[in-house]
Amino acid sequence: MTALATPDTRPDIDFDDPVDPVARRFAQGDESALREAYERHGSLVYSICRRSLDDAGAADVTQETFIAAWRNHARYIPERGSLAAWLTSIARNKLIDHFRSTQREERRIERVKHARSPDPRELEAAALRMLLVDAIDELAERPRMIVSMAFFDDLTHVEIAERTDIPLGTVKSDLRRSLARLRHTLEYTDD
Amino acid sequence: MTDEFDDLLEADLRHFSGIAGQIAAEDRVRHEPPAIVWEAISVDATAPGAVVDITRARRRRRSPGRRNGLRLAAAAAAVIAVVVGTSLFTRQDPTLVATATNRDLPEQFDGELTATTRNQVDQVGLALDFSASLPTAEPIEIWLLRPDLSDMVSLGVIDDTVGWVPVPDDIDLSEFSVVDVSLEPDDGDPTHSGRSILRGSLVSI
């Protein structure tokens, strides 16, 4: 049993700007980044859409999302949040637009009642959960374990350090960095 | 100061715990879009407006009860990647592994990196396993290099929390086969600093 090291209270250099290269190039209008962004985030966007729409509808909205995102690439500011968060916010708006426009069209033709447009707040909550699933999956083993203990076992960082023999300073550092990364991945601040 | 830090940390934790606590099986399901979606996006990227017209035309022809033309034209059905358990990762065939060691700057980092190819749904990437905590005084960047060092691509800035990085789709891992980790000054210069702390080649296992 190793003795606990002195908690490291020296602040790490704060790289709270975990911007990925694809996001930067996307914002700059580098066309290769469009392909990479689609490879990276296409399934997530499509899967969000598939929660409310069938294959064809989801394909339509996914296409509209990436087209709109690309046309507005200069509006995406990587420091404000991940490309995934920005794309999913566009997708959510396109989903709502899609329901509005199909209902208008089909109401005119058939006067049939259709399923209500998804609640925007529920759409946002679902997108956050899906982004969080991805983000936790991408964490390294030790921070993923620590984050899981905090999230799913409801332990404080002190309790985690006690139960794992990981130095308190390391637990706090892992948590701080992981949470910064999660915040960047999940949120895009519009301002 | 420590108490204030702890309070902020706990507040952040509660915020994300709240979201995590709601995660359900449906949140882990990922579908791959059909090939036609990318085709339409890339057409529009080169000729903005063209695809939008096609989509509108399809909608006008569609009548109630019939499938959207988009679906009939799809070359391949969407593949459903339903995930059982907690991980979105799938095995890749062949699996490549690099053991990157420190030859140049051993005083900077006393450990190794095991990088293993691993896909997340349809995205190629490298799972990263460092044997020791990474230094935190400077940014650390991970790269793929050609063995003759004639070309390289950055996979991004990383720290101890990063367990996986995506690899761009157009990068051939048999050509960009060297994994490199470097210390990078935060000077806005995107090129490799030359200060490698780890390097190793991807080999098939």
Coordinates of C-alpha atoms in Angstrom, one line a residue:
Chain A
M1 CA 0.0 0.0 0.0
T2 CA 1.7 3.2 -1.2
A3 CA 1.6 6.2 1.1
L4 CA -0.5 9.1 -0.3
A5 CA 1.6 11.8 -2.0
T6 CA 1.1 15.3 -0.7
P7 CA -1.9 16.7 -2.5
D8 CA -0.8 18.7 -5.5
T9 CA -2.3 22.1 -5.1
R10 CA -0.1 23.7 -7.7
P11 CA -2.5 24.8 -10.5
D12 CA -1.9 23.1 -13.8
I13 CA -1.4 25.3 -16.8
D14 CA -5.0 25.8 -17.8
F15 CA -5.7 24.5 -21.2
D16 CA -9.4 24.9 -20.9
D17 CA -9.5 25.3 -24.7
P18 CA -9.4 21.7 -25.9
V19 CA -10.2 22.7 -29.5
D20 CA -9.7 19.9 -32.0
P21 CA -7.9 20.6 -35.3
V22 CA -11.0 19.6 -37.4
A23 CA -13.1 22.2 -35.6
R24 CA -10.5 24.9 -36.3
R25 CA -10.3 24.1 -39.9
F26 CA -14.0 23.9 -40.3
A27 CA -14.4 27.4 -38.9
Q28 CA -11.7 28.5 -41.4
G29 CA -13.6 27.0 -44.3
D30 CA -11.2 24.2 -45.1
E31 CA -13.3 21.9 -47.3
S32 CA -11.5 18.8 -46.1
A33 CA -12.8 19.6 -42.6
L34 CA -16.4 19.3 -43.8
R35 CA -15.7 15.7 -44.8
E36 CA -14.0 15.0 -41.5
A37 CA -16.8 16.7 -39.5
Y38 CA -19.3 14.5 -41.3
E39 CA -17.3 11.4 -40.6
R40 CA -17.0 12.3 -37.0
H41 CA -20.4 13.7 -36.2
G42 CA -22.7 12.5 -39.0
S43 CA -23.9 9.4 -37.1
L44 CA -24.6 11.5 -34.0
V45 CA -26.7 14.0 -36.0
Y46 CA -28.5 11.3 -37.9
S47 CA -29.2 9.3 -34.7
I48 CA -30.7 12.4 -33.0
C49 CA -32.9 12.8 -36.0
R50 CA -33.9 9.1 -36.0
R51 CA -35.4 9.6 -32.6
S52 CA -38.1 11.7 -34.1
L53 CA -38.2 10.7 -37.8
D54 CA -38.0 7.7 -40.1
D55 CA -34.9 6.9 -42.2
A56 CA -35.9 9.3 -45.0
G57 CA -36.8 12.2 -42.8
A58 CA -33.6 11.8 -40.7
A59 CA -31.5 11.7 -43.9
D60 CA -33.2 14.9 -45.1
V61 CA -32.6 16.7 -41.8
T62 CA -29.0 15.5 -41.5
Q63 CA -28.3 16.7 -45.0
E64 CA -29.9 20.1 -44.2
T65 CA -27.9 20.4 -41.0
F66 CA -24.5 19.9 -42.6
I67 CA -25.3 22.0 -45.5
A68 CA -26.5 24.9 -43.3
A69 CA -23.5 24.3 -41.0
W70 CA -21.0 24.5 -43.9
R71 CA -22.7 27.6 -45.4
N72 CA -22.3 29.3 -42.0
H73 CA -18.9 27.9 -41.1
A74 CA -17.6 31.4 -40.4
R75 CA -20.2 31.8 -37.6
Y76 CA -18.8 28.8 -35.8
I77 CA -16.3 29.9 -33.1
P78 CA -14.3 26.9 -31.8
E79 CA -13.6 28.5 -28.4
R80 CA -17.3 28.7 -27.6
G81 CA -17.8 25.0 -27.7
S82 CA -17.4 21.8 -29.7
L83 CA -18.4 21.4 -33.3
A84 CA -20.6 18.5 -32.2
A85 CA -22.5 20.8 -29.9
W86 CA -22.9 23.4 -32.6
L87 CA -24.0 20.9 -35.2
T88 CA -26.6 19.3 -32.8
S89 CA -28.0 22.8 -32.1
I90 CA -28.5 23.3 -35.8
A91 CA -30.0 19.8 -36.2
R92 CA -32.5 20.5 -33.4
N93 CA -33.7 23.7 -35.2
K94 CA -33.9 21.9 -38.5
L95 CA -35.9 19.1 -36.9
I96 CA -38.5 21.6 -35.6
D97 CA -38.6 23.3 -39.0
H98 CA -39.1 19.9 -40.7
F99 CA -42.1 19.1 -38.5
R100 CA -43.6 22.5 -39.2
S101 CA -43.2 22.3 -42.9
T102 CA -44.3 18.7 -43.4
Q103 CA -47.3 19.3 -41.2
R104 CA -48.3 22.3 -43.2
E105 CA -47.9 20.4 -46.5
E106 CA -49.7 17.2 -45.4
R107 CA -52.4 19.1 -43.6
R108 CA -53.2 20.8 -46.9
I109 CA -53.3 17.5 -48.8
E110 CA -54.8 15.2 -46.3
R111 CA -56.0 17.0 -43.2
V112 CA -54.5 14.1 -41.2
K113 CA -53.2 14.7 -37.7
H114 CA -49.6 14.0 -37.3
A115 CA -47.4 13.4 -34.3
R116 CA -46.6 16.6 -32.6
S117 CA -43.4 18.3 -33.2
P118 CA -40.8 17.2 -30.6
D119 CA -40.6 19.5 -27.5
P120 CA -37.4 21.6 -28.1
R121 CA -36.4 21.2 -24.4
E122 CA -36.6 17.4 -24.7
L123 CA -34.7 17.5 -27.9
E124 CA -31.9 19.5 -26.2
A125 CA -31.9 17.2 -23.2
A126 CA -31.6 14.1 -25.4
A127 CA -28.8 15.7 -27.4
L128 CA -26.9 16.5 -24.2
R129 CA -27.2 13.0 -23.0
M130 CA -26.0 11.6 -26.3
L131 CA -23.0 14.0 -26.4
L132 CA -22.2 13.1 -22.8
V133 CA -22.2 9.4 -23.7
D134 CA -19.7 10.0 -26.4
A135 CA -17.6 12.3 -24.3
I136 CA -17.3 9.9 -21.3
D137 CA -16.4 7.1 -23.8
E138 CA -13.5 9.1 -25.0
L139 CA -12.0 9.8 -21.6
A140 CA -8.8 7.9 -20.5
E141 CA -9.3 5.1 -18.1
R142 CA -8.5 6.7 -14.8
P143 CA -10.5 9.9 -15.4
R144 CA -13.4 7.8 -16.8
M145 CA -13.4 5.7 -13.7
I146 CA -13.3 8.8 -11.4
V147 CA -16.0 10.6 -13.4
S148 CA -18.2 7.5 -13.4
M149 CA -17.9 7.2 -9.6
A150 CA -18.8 10.8 -9.3
F151 CA -21.7 10.7 -11.7
F152 CA -23.2 7.2 -11.1
D153 CA -22.2 6.4 -7.6
D154 CA -22.7 10.0 -6.4
L155 CA -19.3 10.2 -4.6
T156 CA -17.5 13.4 -3.8
H157 CA -13.9 13.8 -4.9
V158 CA -12.8 13.2 -1.3
E159 CA -14.7 9.9 -1.1
I160 CA -13.3 8.9 -4.5
A161 CA -9.7 9.5 -3.3
E162 CA -10.4 7.5 -0.1
R163 CA -11.9 4.5 -2.0
T164 CA -9.3 4.4 -4.8
D165 CA -6.0 5.3 -3.2
I166 CA -5.6 7.8 -5.9
P167 CA -4.1 11.0 -4.4
L168 CA -6.7 13.7 -3.8
G169 CA -4.8 16.2 -5.9
T170 CA -4.9 13.8 -8.8
V171 CA -8.6 13.1 -8.4
K172 CA -9.3 16.8 -8.3
S173 CA -7.1 17.4 -11.3
D174 CA -8.7 14.6 -13.3
L175 CA -12.1 15.8 -12.4
R176 CA -11.4 19.5 -13.2
R177 CA -9.9 18.6 -16.6
S178 CA -12.5 16.1 -17.4
L179 CA -15.3 18.4 -16.5
A180 CA -13.7 21.2 -18.6
R181 CA -13.6 18.8 -21.5
L182 CA -17.2 17.7 -21.0
R183 CA -18.3 21.3 -20.8
H184 CA -16.6 22.1 -24.0
T185 CA -18.0 19.1 -25.7
L186 CA -21.6 19.5 -24.5
E187 CA -22.1 23.2 -24.6
Y188 CA -21.9 25.9 -27.3
T189 CA -22.4 29.3 -25.8
D190 CA -24.1 31.5 -28.4
D191 CA -23.4 35.0 -27.1
Chain B
M1 CA -9.1 29.4 -2.2
T2 CA -9.3 25.6 -1.9
D3 CA -12.8 25.7 -0.5
E4 CA -13.9 28.0 -3.4
F5 CA -12.3 25.6 -5.9
D6 CA -14.0 22.6 -4.2
D7 CA -17.4 24.4 -4.3
L8 CA -17.1 25.2 -8.0
L9 CA -16.0 21.6 -8.7
E10 CA -18.9 20.2 -6.8
A11 CA -21.3 22.5 -8.6
D12 CA -20.0 21.5 -11.9
L13 CA -20.2 17.8 -10.9
R14 CA -23.8 18.1 -9.8
H15 CA -24.7 19.8 -13.1
F16 CA -23.2 17.0 -15.2
S17 CA -24.3 14.2 -12.8
G18 CA -27.9 15.4 -13.4
I19 CA -27.5 14.9 -17.1
A20 CA -25.7 11.6 -16.7
G21 CA -28.4 10.3 -14.3
Q22 CA -30.9 10.5 -17.1
I23 CA -28.9 8.5 -19.6
A24 CA -31.0 5.7 -21.0
A25 CA -30.4 2.9 -23.5
E26 CA -31.8 4.9 -26.4
D27 CA -29.1 7.6 -25.8
R28 CA -26.4 5.0 -26.7
V29 CA -27.9 4.0 -30.0
R30 CA -26.1 5.2 -33.1
H31 CA -27.2 4.8 -36.7
E32 CA -24.9 5.4 -39.7
P33 CA -26.6 7.6 -42.3
P34 CA -27.1 6.2 -45.8
A35 CA -24.4 7.1 -48.4
I36 CA -26.6 9.5 -50.3
V37 CA -26.6 12.0 -47.4
W38 CA -22.9 12.7 -47.8
E39 CA -23.3 12.8 -51.6
A40 CA -25.9 15.5 -51.3
I41 CA -23.8 17.5 -48.8
S42 CA -20.7 17.4 -50.9
V43 CA -22.7 18.4 -54.0
D44 CA -24.0 21.4 -52.2
A45 CA -20.6 22.3 -50.9
T46 CA -19.3 22.7 -54.5
A47 CA -22.6 24.1 -56.0
P48 CA -24.6 25.7 -53.2
G49 CA -28.3 25.6 -53.9
A50 CA -28.3 22.7 -56.2
V51 CA -29.2 20.1 -53.7
V52 CA -31.8 22.2 -52.0
D53 CA -33.7 22.4 -55.3
I54 CA -33.5 18.6 -55.7
T55 CA -35.0 18.1 -52.3
R56 CA -37.8 20.5 -53.0
A57 CA -38.6 18.7 -56.2
R58 CA -38.7 15.4 -54.4
R59 CA -41.1 16.8 -51.9
R60 CA -43.5 18.1 -54.5
R61 CA -43.6 14.7 -56.2
R62 CA -44.2 12.9 -52.9
S63 CA -47.8 11.8 -52.2
P64 CA -49.2 10.5 -49.0
G65 CA -48.2 7.0 -48.1
R66 CA -45.3 6.8 -50.6
R67 CA -41.7 6.8 -49.6
N68 CA -39.6 9.9 -50.1
G69 CA -37.5 9.6 -53.3
L70 CA -34.4 10.0 -51.2
R71 CA -35.0 6.6 -49.6
L72 CA -35.5 4.8 -53.0
A73 CA -32.3 6.3 -54.3
A74 CA -30.2 5.3 -51.4
A75 CA -27.4 3.0 -52.5
A76 CA -27.1 1.3 -49.1
A77 CA -29.5 1.0 -46.2
A78 CA -28.5 2.8 -43.0
V79 CA -26.5 0.5 -40.8
I80 CA -27.7 0.4 -37.3
A81 CA -25.0 0.4 -34.7
V82 CA -26.9 -0.6 -31.6
V83 CA -24.7 -0.6 -28.7
V84 CA -25.1 -3.0 -25.9
G85 CA -23.3 -2.2 -22.7
T86 CA -21.4 1.0 -22.0
S87 CA -19.0 1.4 -24.9
L88 CA -19.5 2.8 -28.3
F89 CA -16.2 1.3 -29.5
T90 CA -15.9 -1.5 -31.9
R91 CA -13.1 -3.7 -32.8
Q92 CA -11.2 -2.8 -36.0
D93 CA -9.7 -5.3 -38.3
P94 CA -6.7 -5.3 -38.6
T95 CA -5.9 -3.8 -35.2
L96 CA -2.7 -1.7 -35.2
V97 CA -0.7 -1.0 -32.0
A98 CA 2.1 1.4 -31.4
T99 CA 4.3 1.4 -28.3
A100 CA 5.7 4.9 -28.2
T101 CA 8.7 5.4 -26.0
N102 CA 10.8 8.4 -25.0
R103 CA 14.2 8.5 -26.6
D104 CA 14.9 12.3 -26.9
L105 CA 13.7 13.9 -23.7
P106 CA 13.5 11.3 -21.0
E107 CA 13.6 13.9 -18.3
Q108 CA 10.3 15.3 -19.5
F109 CA 8.3 12.2 -19.3
D110 CA 9.0 8.9 -17.7
G111 CA 6.5 6.6 -19.4
E112 CA 5.2 5.1 -22.6
L113 CA 2.1 5.4 -24.7
T114 CA 0.3 2.4 -26.1
A115 CA -1.8 3.6 -29.0
T116 CA -4.3 1.1 -30.5
T117 CA -6.6 1.5 -33.4
R118 CA -10.2 1.6 -32.4
N119 CA -13.4 2.8 -34.1
Q120 CA -16.1 4.8 -32.5
V121 CA -19.2 3.7 -34.6
D122 CA -17.9 4.6 -38.1
Q123 CA -15.0 6.9 -37.1
V124 CA -11.5 5.6 -37.1
G125 CA -9.4 6.5 -34.2
L126 CA -6.6 5.7 -31.7
A127 CA -7.2 4.6 -28.2
L128 CA -4.5 6.1 -25.9
D129 CA -3.1 4.5 -22.8
F130 CA -0.3 6.4 -21.1
S131 CA 1.7 4.5 -18.5
A132 CA 2.3 7.6 -16.4
S133 CA 0.7 11.0 -15.9
L134 CA 1.6 13.5 -18.6
P135 CA 3.5 16.7 -17.8
T136 CA 1.2 19.7 -17.4
A137 CA 3.6 22.6 -17.8
E138 CA 3.2 22.8 -21.6
P139 CA 0.6 21.8 -24.1
I140 CA 1.0 18.3 -25.4
E141 CA 0.1 17.3 -29.0
I142 CA -0.2 14.0 -30.7
W143 CA 0.7 13.4 -34.3
L144 CA 0.8 10.8 -37.0
L145 CA 4.0 11.0 -39.1
R146 CA 5.3 9.4 -42.3
P147 CA 8.3 7.2 -41.3
D148 CA 10.6 9.5 -43.4
L149 CA 9.1 12.5 -41.6
S150 CA 8.2 14.1 -44.9
D151 CA 4.6 14.7 -43.8
M152 CA 2.6 14.7 -40.6
V153 CA -0.9 15.4 -39.3
S154 CA -1.9 16.6 -35.9
L155 CA -4.5 14.6 -34.0
G156 CA -4.9 17.4 -31.5
V157 CA -3.8 18.7 -28.1
I158 CA -4.2 16.2 -25.4
D159 CA -3.9 15.7 -21.7
D160 CA -4.4 12.9 -19.1
T161 CA -8.2 12.9 -19.7
V162 CA -8.0 12.0 -23.4
G163 CA -8.5 8.3 -24.0
W164 CA -9.3 8.3 -27.7
V165 CA -8.6 10.6 -30.6
P166 CA -10.2 10.4 -34.1
V167 CA -8.0 9.9 -37.1
P168 CA -9.1 11.7 -40.3
D169 CA -10.7 9.4 -42.8
D170 CA -8.2 10.2 -45.6
I171 CA -5.2 9.3 -43.5
D172 CA -3.8 5.9 -44.4
L173 CA -2.3 4.4 -41.2
S174 CA 0.0 2.2 -43.3
E175 CA 1.6 5.4 -44.6
F176 CA 1.3 7.7 -41.6
S177 CA 2.5 4.9 -39.4
V178 CA 4.5 6.7 -36.7
V179 CA 2.7 7.9 -33.6
D180 CA 4.4 10.9 -32.0
V181 CA 3.7 13.0 -28.9
S182 CA 5.4 16.4 -28.5
L183 CA 5.7 19.3 -26.2
E184 CA 4.3 22.3 -28.0
P185 CA 4.8 26.0 -27.0
D186 CA 1.6 27.9 -27.0
D187 CA 2.8 30.3 -29.6
G188 CA 0.2 29.9 -32.4
D189 CA 2.6 28.0 -34.6
P190 CA 0.8 24.9 -35.7
T191 CA 4.0 23.1 -36.9
H192 CA 5.7 20.4 -34.9
S193 CA 8.1 21.8 -32.3
G194 CA 10.6 19.1 -32.8
R195 CA 10.4 18.3 -29.1
S196 CA 9.1 14.7 -29.2
I197 CA 8.6 13.0 -25.9
L198 CA 7.2 9.8 -27.3
R199 CA 7.5 8.1 -30.7
G200 CA 6.6 4.6 -32.0
S201 CA 5.4 2.8 -35.0
L202 CA 2.0 1.2 -35.6
V203 CA 2.3 -2.5 -36.2
S204 CA -0.4 -5.1 -37.0
I205 CA -1.2 -7.5 -34.1

